[in-house]
Short mmCIF file of C-alpha atoms in Angstrom, two decimals:
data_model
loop_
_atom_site.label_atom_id
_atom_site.label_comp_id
_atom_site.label_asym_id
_atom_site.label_seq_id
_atom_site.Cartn_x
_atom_site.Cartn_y
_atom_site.Cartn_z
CA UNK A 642 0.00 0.00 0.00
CA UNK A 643 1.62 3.29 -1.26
CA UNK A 644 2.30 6.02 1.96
CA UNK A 645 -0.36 8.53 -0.27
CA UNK A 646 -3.00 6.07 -0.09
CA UNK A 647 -2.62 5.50 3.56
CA UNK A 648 -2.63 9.41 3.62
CA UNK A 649 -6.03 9.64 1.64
CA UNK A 650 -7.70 6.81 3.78
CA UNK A 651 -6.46 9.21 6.91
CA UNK A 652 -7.71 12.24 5.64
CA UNK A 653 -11.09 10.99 4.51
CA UNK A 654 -11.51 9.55 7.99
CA UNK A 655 -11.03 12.58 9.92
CA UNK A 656 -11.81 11.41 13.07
CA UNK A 657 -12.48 14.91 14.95
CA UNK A 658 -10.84 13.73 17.99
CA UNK A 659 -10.98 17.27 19.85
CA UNK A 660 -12.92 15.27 21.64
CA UNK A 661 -0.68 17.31 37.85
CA UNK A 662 2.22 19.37 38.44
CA UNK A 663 3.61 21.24 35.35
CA UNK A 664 6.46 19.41 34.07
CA UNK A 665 9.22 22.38 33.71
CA UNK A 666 10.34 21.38 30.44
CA UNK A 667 10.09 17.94 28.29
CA UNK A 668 11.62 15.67 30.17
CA UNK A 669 14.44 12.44 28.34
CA UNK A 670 12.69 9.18 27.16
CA UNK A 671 12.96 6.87 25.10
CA UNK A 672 10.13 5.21 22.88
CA UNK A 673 9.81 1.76 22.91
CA UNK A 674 10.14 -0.56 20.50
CA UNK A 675 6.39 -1.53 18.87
CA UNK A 676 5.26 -5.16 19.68
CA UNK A 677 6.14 -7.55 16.71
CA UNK A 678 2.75 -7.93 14.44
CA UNK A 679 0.81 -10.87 15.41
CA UNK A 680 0.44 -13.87 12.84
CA UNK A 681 -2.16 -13.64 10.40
CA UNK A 682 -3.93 -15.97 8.33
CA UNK A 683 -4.93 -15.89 4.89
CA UNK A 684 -7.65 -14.64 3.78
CA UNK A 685 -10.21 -17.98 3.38
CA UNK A 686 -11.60 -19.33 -0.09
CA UNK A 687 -15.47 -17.94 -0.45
CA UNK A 688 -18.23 -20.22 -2.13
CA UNK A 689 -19.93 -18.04 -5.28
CA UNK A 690 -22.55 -15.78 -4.40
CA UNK A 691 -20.95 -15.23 -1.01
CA UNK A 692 -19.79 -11.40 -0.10
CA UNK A 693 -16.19 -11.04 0.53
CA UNK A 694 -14.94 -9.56 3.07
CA UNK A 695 -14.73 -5.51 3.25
CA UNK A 696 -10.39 -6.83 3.87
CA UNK A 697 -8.74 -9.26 3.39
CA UNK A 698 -5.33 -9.10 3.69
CA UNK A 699 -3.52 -8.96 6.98
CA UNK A 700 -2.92 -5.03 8.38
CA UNK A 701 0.07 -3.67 7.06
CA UNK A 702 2.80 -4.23 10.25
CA UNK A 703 5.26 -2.16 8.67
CA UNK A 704 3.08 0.76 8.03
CA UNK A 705 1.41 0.25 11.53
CA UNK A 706 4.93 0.34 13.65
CA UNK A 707 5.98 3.44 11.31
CA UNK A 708 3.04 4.73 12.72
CA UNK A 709 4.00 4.64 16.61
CA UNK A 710 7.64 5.09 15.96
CA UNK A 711 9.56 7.57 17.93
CA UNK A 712 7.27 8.63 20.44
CA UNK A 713 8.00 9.80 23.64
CA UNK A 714 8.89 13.45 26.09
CA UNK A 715 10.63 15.08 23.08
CA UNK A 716 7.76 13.98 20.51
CA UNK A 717 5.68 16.91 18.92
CA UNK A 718 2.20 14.80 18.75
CA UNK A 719 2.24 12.32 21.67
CA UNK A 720 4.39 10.55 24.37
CA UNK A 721 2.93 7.46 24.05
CA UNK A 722 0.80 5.35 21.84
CA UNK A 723 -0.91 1.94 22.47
CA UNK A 724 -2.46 0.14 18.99
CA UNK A 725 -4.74 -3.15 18.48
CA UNK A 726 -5.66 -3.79 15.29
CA UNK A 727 -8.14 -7.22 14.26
CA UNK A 728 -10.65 -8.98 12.41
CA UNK A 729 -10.56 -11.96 10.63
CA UNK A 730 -8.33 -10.49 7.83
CA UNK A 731 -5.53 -10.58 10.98
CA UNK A 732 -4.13 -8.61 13.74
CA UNK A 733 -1.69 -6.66 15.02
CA UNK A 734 -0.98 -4.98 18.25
CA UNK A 735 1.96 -3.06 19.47
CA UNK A 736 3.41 0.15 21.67
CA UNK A 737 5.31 2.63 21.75
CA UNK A 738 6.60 5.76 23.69
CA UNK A 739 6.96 6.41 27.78
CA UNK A 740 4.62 5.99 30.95
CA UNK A 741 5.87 8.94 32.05
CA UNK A 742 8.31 11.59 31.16
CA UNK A 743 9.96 11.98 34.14
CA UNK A 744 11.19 8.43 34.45
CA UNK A 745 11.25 7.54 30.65
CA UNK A 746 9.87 3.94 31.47
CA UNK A 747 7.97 2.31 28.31
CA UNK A 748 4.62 2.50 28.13
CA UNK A 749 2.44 0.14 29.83
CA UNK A 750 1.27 -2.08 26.72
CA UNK A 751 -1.89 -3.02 29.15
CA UNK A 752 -2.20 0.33 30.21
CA UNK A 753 -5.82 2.02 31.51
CA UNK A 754 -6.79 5.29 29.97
CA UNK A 755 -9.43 7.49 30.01
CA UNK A 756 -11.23 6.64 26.70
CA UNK A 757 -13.89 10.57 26.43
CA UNK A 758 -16.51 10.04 24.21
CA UNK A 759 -16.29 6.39 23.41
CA UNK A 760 -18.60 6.14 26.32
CA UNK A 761 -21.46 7.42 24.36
CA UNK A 762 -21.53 3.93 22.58
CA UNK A 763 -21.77 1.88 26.01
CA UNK A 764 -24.39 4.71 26.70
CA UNK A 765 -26.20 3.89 23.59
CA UNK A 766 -26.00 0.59 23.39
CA UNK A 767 -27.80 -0.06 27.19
CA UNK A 768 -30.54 2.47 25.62
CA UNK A 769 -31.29 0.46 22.93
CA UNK A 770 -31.46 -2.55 25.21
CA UNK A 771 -33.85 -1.12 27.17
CA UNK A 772 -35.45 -0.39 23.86
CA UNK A 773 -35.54 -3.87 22.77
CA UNK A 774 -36.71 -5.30 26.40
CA UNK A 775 -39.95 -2.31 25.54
CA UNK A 776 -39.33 -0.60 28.61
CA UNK A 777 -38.76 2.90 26.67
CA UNK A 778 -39.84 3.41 23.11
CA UNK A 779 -37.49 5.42 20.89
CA UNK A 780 -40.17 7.66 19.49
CA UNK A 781 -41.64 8.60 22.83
CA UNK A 782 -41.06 12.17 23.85
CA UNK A 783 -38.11 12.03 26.87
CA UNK A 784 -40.20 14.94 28.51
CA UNK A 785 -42.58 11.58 29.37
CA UNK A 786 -40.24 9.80 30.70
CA UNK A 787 -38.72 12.83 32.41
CA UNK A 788 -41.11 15.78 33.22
CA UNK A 789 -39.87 19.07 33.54
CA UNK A 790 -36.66 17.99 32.24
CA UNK A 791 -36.98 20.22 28.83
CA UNK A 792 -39.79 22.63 29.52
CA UNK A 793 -41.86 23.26 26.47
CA UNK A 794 -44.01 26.48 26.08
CA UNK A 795 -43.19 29.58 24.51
CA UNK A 796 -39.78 29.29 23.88
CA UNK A 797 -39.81 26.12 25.29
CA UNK A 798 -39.10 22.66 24.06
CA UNK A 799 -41.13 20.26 21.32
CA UNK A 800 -41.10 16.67 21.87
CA UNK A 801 -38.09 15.27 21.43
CA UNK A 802 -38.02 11.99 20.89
CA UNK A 803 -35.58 9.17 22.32
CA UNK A 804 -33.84 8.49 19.26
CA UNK A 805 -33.68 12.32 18.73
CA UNK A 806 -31.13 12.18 21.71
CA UNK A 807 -29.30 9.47 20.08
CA UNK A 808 -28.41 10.71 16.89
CA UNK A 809 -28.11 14.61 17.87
CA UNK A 810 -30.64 15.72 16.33
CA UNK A 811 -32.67 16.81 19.66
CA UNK A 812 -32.15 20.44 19.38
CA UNK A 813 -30.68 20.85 22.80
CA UNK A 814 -27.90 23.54 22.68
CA UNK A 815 -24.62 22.30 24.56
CA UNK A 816 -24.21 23.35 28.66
CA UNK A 817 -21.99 25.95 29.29
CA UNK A 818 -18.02 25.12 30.91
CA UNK A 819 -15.28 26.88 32.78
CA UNK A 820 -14.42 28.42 29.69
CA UNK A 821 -12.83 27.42 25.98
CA UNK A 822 -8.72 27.38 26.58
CA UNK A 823 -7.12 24.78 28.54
CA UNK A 824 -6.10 27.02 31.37
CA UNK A 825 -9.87 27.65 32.23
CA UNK A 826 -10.14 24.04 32.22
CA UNK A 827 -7.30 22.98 33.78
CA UNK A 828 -8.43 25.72 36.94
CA UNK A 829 -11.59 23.67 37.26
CA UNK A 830 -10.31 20.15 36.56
CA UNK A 831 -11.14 19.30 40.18
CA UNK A 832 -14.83 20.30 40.15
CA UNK A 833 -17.89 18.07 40.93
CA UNK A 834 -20.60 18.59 38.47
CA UNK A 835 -23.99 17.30 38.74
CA UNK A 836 -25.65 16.16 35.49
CA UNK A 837 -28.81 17.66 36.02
CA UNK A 838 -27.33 20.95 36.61
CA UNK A 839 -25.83 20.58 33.19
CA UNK A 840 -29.25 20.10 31.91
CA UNK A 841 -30.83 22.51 33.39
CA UNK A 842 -28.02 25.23 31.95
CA UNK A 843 -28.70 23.91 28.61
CA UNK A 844 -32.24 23.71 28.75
CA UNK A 845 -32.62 27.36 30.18
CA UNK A 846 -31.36 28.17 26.79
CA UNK A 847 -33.78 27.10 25.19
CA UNK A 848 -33.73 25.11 21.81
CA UNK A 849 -30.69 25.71 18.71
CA UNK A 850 -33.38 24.06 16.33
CA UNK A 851 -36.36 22.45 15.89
CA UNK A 852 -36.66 18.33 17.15
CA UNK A 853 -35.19 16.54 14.03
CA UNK A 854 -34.03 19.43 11.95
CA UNK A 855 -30.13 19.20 12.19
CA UNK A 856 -27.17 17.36 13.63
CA UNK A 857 -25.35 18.95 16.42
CA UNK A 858 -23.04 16.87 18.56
CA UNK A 859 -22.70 17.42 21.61
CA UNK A 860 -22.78 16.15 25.42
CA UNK A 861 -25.58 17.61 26.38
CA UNK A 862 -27.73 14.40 24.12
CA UNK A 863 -25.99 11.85 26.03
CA UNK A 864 -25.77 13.65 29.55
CA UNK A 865 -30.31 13.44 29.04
CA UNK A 866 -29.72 9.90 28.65
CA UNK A 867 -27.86 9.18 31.33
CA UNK A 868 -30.84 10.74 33.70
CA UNK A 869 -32.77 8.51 31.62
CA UNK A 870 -30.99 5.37 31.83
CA UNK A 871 -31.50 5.97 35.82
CA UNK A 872 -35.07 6.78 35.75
CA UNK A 873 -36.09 3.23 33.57
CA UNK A 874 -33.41 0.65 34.98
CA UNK A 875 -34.20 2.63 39.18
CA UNK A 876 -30.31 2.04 39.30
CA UNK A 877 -27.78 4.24 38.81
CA UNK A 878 -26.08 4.98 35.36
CA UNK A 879 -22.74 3.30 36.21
CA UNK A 880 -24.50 -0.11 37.96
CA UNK A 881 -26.37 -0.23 34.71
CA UNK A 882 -24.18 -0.34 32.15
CA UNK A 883 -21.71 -2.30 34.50
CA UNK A 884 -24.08 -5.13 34.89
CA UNK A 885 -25.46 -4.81 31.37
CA UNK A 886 -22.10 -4.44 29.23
CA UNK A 887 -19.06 -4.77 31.98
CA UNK A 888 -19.84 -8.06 33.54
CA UNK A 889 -21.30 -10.03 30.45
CA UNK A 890 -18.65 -9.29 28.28
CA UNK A 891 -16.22 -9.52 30.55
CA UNK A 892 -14.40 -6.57 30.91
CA UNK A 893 -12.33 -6.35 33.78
CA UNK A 894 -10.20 -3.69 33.53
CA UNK A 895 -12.99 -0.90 32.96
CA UNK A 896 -14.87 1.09 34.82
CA UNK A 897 -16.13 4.70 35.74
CA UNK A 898 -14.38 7.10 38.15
CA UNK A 899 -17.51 8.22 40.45
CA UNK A 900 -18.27 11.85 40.71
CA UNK A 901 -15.09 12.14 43.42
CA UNK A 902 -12.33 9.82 42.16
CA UNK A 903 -9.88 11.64 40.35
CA UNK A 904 -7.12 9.09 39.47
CA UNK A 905 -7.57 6.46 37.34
CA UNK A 906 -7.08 3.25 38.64
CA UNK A 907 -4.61 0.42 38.00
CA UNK A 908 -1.68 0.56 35.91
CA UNK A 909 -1.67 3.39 33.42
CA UNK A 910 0.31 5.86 31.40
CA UNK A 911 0.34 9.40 32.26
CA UNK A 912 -1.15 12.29 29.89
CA UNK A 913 0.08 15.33 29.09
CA UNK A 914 -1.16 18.78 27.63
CA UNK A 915 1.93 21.05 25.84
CA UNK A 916 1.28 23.89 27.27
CA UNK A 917 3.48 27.37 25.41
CA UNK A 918 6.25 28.88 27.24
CA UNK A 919 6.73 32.88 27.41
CA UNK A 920 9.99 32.43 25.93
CA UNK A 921 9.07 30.18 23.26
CA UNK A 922 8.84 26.08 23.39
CA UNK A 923 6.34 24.37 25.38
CA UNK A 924 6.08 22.50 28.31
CA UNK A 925 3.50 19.38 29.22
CA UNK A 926 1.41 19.57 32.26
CA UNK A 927 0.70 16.34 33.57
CA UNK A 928 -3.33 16.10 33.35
CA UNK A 929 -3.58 12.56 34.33
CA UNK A 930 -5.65 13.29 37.42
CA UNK A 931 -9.02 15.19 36.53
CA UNK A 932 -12.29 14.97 38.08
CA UNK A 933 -14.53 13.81 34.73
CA UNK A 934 -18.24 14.56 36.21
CA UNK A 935 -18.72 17.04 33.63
CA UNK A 936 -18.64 14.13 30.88
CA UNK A 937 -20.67 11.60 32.93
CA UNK A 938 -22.46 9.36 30.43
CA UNK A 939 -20.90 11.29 27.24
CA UNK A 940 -17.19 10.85 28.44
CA UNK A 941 -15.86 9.44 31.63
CA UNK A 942 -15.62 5.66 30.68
CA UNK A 943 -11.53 4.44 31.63
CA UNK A 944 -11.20 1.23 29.82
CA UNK A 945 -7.95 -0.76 28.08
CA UNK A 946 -7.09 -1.51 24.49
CA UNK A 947 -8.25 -4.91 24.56
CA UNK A 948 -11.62 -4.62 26.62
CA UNK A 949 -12.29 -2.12 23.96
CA UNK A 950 -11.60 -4.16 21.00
CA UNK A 951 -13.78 -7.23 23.03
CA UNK A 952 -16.76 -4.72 23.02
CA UNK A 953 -16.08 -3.65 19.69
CA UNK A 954 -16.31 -6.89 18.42
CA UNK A 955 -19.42 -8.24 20.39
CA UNK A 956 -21.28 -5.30 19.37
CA UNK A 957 -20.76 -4.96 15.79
CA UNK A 958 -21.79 -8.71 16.03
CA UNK A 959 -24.87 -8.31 17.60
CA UNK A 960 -24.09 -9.55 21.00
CA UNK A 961 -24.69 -6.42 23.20
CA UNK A 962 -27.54 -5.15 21.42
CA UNK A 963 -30.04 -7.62 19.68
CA UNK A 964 -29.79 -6.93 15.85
CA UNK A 965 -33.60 -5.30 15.20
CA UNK A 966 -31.65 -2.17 17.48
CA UNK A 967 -28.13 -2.52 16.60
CA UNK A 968 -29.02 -0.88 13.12
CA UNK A 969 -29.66 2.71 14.95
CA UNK A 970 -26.04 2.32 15.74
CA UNK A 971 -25.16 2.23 11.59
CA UNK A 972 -28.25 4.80 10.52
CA UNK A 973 -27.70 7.80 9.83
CA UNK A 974 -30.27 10.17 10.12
CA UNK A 975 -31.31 12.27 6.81
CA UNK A 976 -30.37 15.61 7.76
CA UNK A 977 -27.43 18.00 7.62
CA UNK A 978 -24.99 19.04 9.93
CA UNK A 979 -25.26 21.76 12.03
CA UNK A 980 -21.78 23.12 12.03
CA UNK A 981 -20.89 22.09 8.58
CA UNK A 982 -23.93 22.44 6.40
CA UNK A 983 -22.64 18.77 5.07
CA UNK A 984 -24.82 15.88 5.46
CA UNK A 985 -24.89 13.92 8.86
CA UNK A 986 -22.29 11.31 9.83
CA UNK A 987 -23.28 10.85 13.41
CA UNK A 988 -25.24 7.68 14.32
CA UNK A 989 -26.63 6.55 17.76
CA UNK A 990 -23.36 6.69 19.59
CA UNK A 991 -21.10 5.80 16.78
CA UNK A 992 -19.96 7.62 13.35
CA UNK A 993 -19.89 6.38 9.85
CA UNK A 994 -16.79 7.18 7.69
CA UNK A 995 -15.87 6.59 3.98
CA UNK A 996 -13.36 5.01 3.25
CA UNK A 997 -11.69 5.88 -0.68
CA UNK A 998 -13.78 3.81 -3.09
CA UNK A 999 -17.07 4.06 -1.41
CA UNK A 1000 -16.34 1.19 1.25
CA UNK A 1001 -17.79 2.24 4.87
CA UNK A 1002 -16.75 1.95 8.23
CA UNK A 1003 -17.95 2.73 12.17
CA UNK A 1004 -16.42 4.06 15.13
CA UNK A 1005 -15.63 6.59 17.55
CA UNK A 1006 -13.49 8.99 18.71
CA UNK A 1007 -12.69 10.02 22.41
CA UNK A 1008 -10.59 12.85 23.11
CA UNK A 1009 -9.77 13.80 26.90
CA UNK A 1010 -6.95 15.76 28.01
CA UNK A 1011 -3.70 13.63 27.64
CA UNK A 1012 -5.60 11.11 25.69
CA UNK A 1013 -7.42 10.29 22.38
CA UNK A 1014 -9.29 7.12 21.68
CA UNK A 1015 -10.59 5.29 18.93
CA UNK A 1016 -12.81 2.33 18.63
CA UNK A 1017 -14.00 1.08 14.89
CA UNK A 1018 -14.05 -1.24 12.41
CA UNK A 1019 -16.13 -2.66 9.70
CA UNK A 1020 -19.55 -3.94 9.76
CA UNK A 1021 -18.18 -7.43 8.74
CA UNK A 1022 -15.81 -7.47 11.07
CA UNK A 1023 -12.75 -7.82 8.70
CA UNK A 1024 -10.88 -5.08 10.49
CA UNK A 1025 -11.12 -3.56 13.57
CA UNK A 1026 -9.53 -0.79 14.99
CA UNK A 1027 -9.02 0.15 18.46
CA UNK A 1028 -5.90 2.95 19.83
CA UNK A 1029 -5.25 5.35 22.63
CA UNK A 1030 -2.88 8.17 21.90
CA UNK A 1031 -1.29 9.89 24.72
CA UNK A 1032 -1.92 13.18 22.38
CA UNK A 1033 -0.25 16.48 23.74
CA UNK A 1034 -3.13 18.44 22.53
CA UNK A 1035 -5.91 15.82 22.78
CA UNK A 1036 -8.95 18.43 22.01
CA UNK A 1037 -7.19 20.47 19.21
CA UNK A 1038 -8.86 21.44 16.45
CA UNK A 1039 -6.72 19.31 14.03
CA UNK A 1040 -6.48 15.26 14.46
CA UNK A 1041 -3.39 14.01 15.90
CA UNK A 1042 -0.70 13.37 13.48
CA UNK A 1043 0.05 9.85 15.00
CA UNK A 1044 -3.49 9.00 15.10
CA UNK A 1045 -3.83 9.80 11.32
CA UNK A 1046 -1.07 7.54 10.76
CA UNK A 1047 -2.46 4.64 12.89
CA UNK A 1048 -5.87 5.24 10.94
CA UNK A 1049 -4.29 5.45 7.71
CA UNK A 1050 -2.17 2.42 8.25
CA UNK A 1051 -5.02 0.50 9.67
CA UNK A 1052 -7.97 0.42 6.93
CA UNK A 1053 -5.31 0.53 4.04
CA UNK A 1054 -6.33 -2.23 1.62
#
């Protein structure tokens, strides 16, 4: 596969991943060596009539450990990078870069992170469960199920329906934050924040756009159905997607942090923010340890590399979500984008992206400070993708450099 076409395949799938002490100056390391690519079998011989597979050869190790190369303190784009790539085409897993800067140790291969919005698709998923079990119907009005929630009346809310929240096309504007740069943030990154406080900023608002008019992604969607995962299940959010998703799939080594805990838990590698120096340079704060409240049920899910590709691949199978409801999670809605005036791309809690050629895949992006996350694949289950990149500017406005070269590398065919 030629580097350009790897570059096209990165650039189509623009993932929009935007989405401690200070550390005086970058600190020595160096970046370990990436794991050797796992063996992978050939691709098997298909009766006629039968649809081949979206890939079929193995991922390109090579291109993969190019990828991850180098990383570490004195990187530009990331310290530390940790890559799982599957299917039945092949795999390939491998790491690269430092735990932390200040003792240059490799990074933990097995390392916890703090995965941002991929949470929405755990949140998703136990809503369409519920969905399928008929204790909530996806065209009933939340404001049903929750009263008072979204006040209508003049200026108030319409009905806006369950799967409204899902896909982002509610109309709810987004809740208001510290502030927009990282410093405003990073003042705050201790705070407490209670859900329904966030709704009730947003909703005060009132709506951006009519119920069903437009795509705007945002928290705000996800943070409503977290209330409203609580109010059908009478457990809390975390208990239910823990006993729902956590426990049957076996996932171990992920969790939620609780509106108080701060670190995250088990072995890890730190994150870091560059932050610009008065006298030119930068230096990287250490933002490991943040109170994540604020993203609740759109963003505070701390998970691994592998329990993520395990989900990945039990739910694109249809073994978290029975298959009548699992095709919310690869619709998407008929309607433009807010920001972009393009048409929609978001789905209920995952994101379709096209590939060069026409060929489609899923996923979705998490970006917290220190870290970005991917999960995806296709709907065959040829390839999947799964990566954490210990990004030094996880919620820029541009995608990660490395991560466009994992991507890239990844879905080349």
């Amino acid at each position: 596969m030629k580097a350009r076409t790897r570059t096209l395949i990165a650039a189509t799938l623009v993932l929009g991943i935007a989405s401690g002490p200070a550390v005086a100056a970058h600190a020595a390391g160096t970046a370990r060596t990436p794991a050797p690519a796992a063996a992978a079998s050939a691709a098997p011989v298909r009766a006629a009539g039968v649809k081949a597979p979206l890939f079929s050869a193995p991922p390109d190790a090579a291109a993969l450990e190019r990828a991850i190369a180098g990383l570490g303190a004195d990187h530009p784009e990331a310290t530390a990078a940790l890559v799982r790539v599957g299917g039945t085409s092949g795999s390939w897993k491998g790491s690269s870069g430092v735990a932390d800067v200040r003792s240059g140790r490799g990074a933990i291969e097995d390392g916890r992170f703090r995965a941002g919005s991929v949470t929405k698709a755990f949140t998703a998923a136990v809503v369409l469960q519920l969905a399928a079990e008929h204790r909530l119907d996806l065209d009933r009005p939340v404001q049903e199920y929750l009263p008072g929630l979204l006040p209508g009346g003049p200026g108030g809310f319409e009905p806006v329906s369950v799967r409204q929240l899902l896909n982002y096309t509610s109309g709810l504007r987004s809740a208001d934050g510290p502030g927009d740069e990282f410093a405003d943030e990073y003042a705050h990154r201790f705070d407490v924040v209670d859900p329904r406080a966030l709704i009730a900023n947003a909703a005060a608002k009132g709506p951006e756009s009519r119920p069903g008019e437009k795509q705007h992604y945002s928290n705000i969607h996800y943070t409503v159905l977290g209330v409203l995962i609580e109010k059908v299940t009478g457990t809390t959010y975390e208990k239910a997607v823990t006993q729902r998703i956590f426990k049957p799939l076996g996932l171990r080594d992920t969790s939620f942090p609780g509106r108080t805990q701060t670190r995250i838990p088990g072995p890890h590698n730190h994150g870091y923010q560059a932050v610009p120096r008065p006298g030119g340079g930068s230096s990287l704060v250490d933002v490991t340890e943040w109170n994540s409240s604020s993203n609740w049920a759109a963003g505070d899910l701390i998970s691994t590399t592998a329990d993520l590709e395990r989900f990945t691949v039990a739910l694109f199978g249809g073994k978290v979500v029975p298959q009548p409801q699992l095709e919310e999670m690869f619709t998407v809605p008929d309607v433009q984008d807010a920001e972009t005036g393009e048409h929609a791309v978001q789905t209920a809690g995952l994101k379709e992206f096209k590939l060069p050629g026409g060929a489609v895949v899923y996923g979705k992006t998490g970006g917290r400070f220190g870290y970005n996350t991917v999960i995806g694949g296709s709907r065959d289950l040829s390839r999947t993708l799964v990566y954490s990149v210990n990004s030094t500017d996880a919620k820029g406005r541009e995608m990660n450099k490395v991560a466009m070269g994992i991507v890239g590398a990844a879905f080349a065919k």
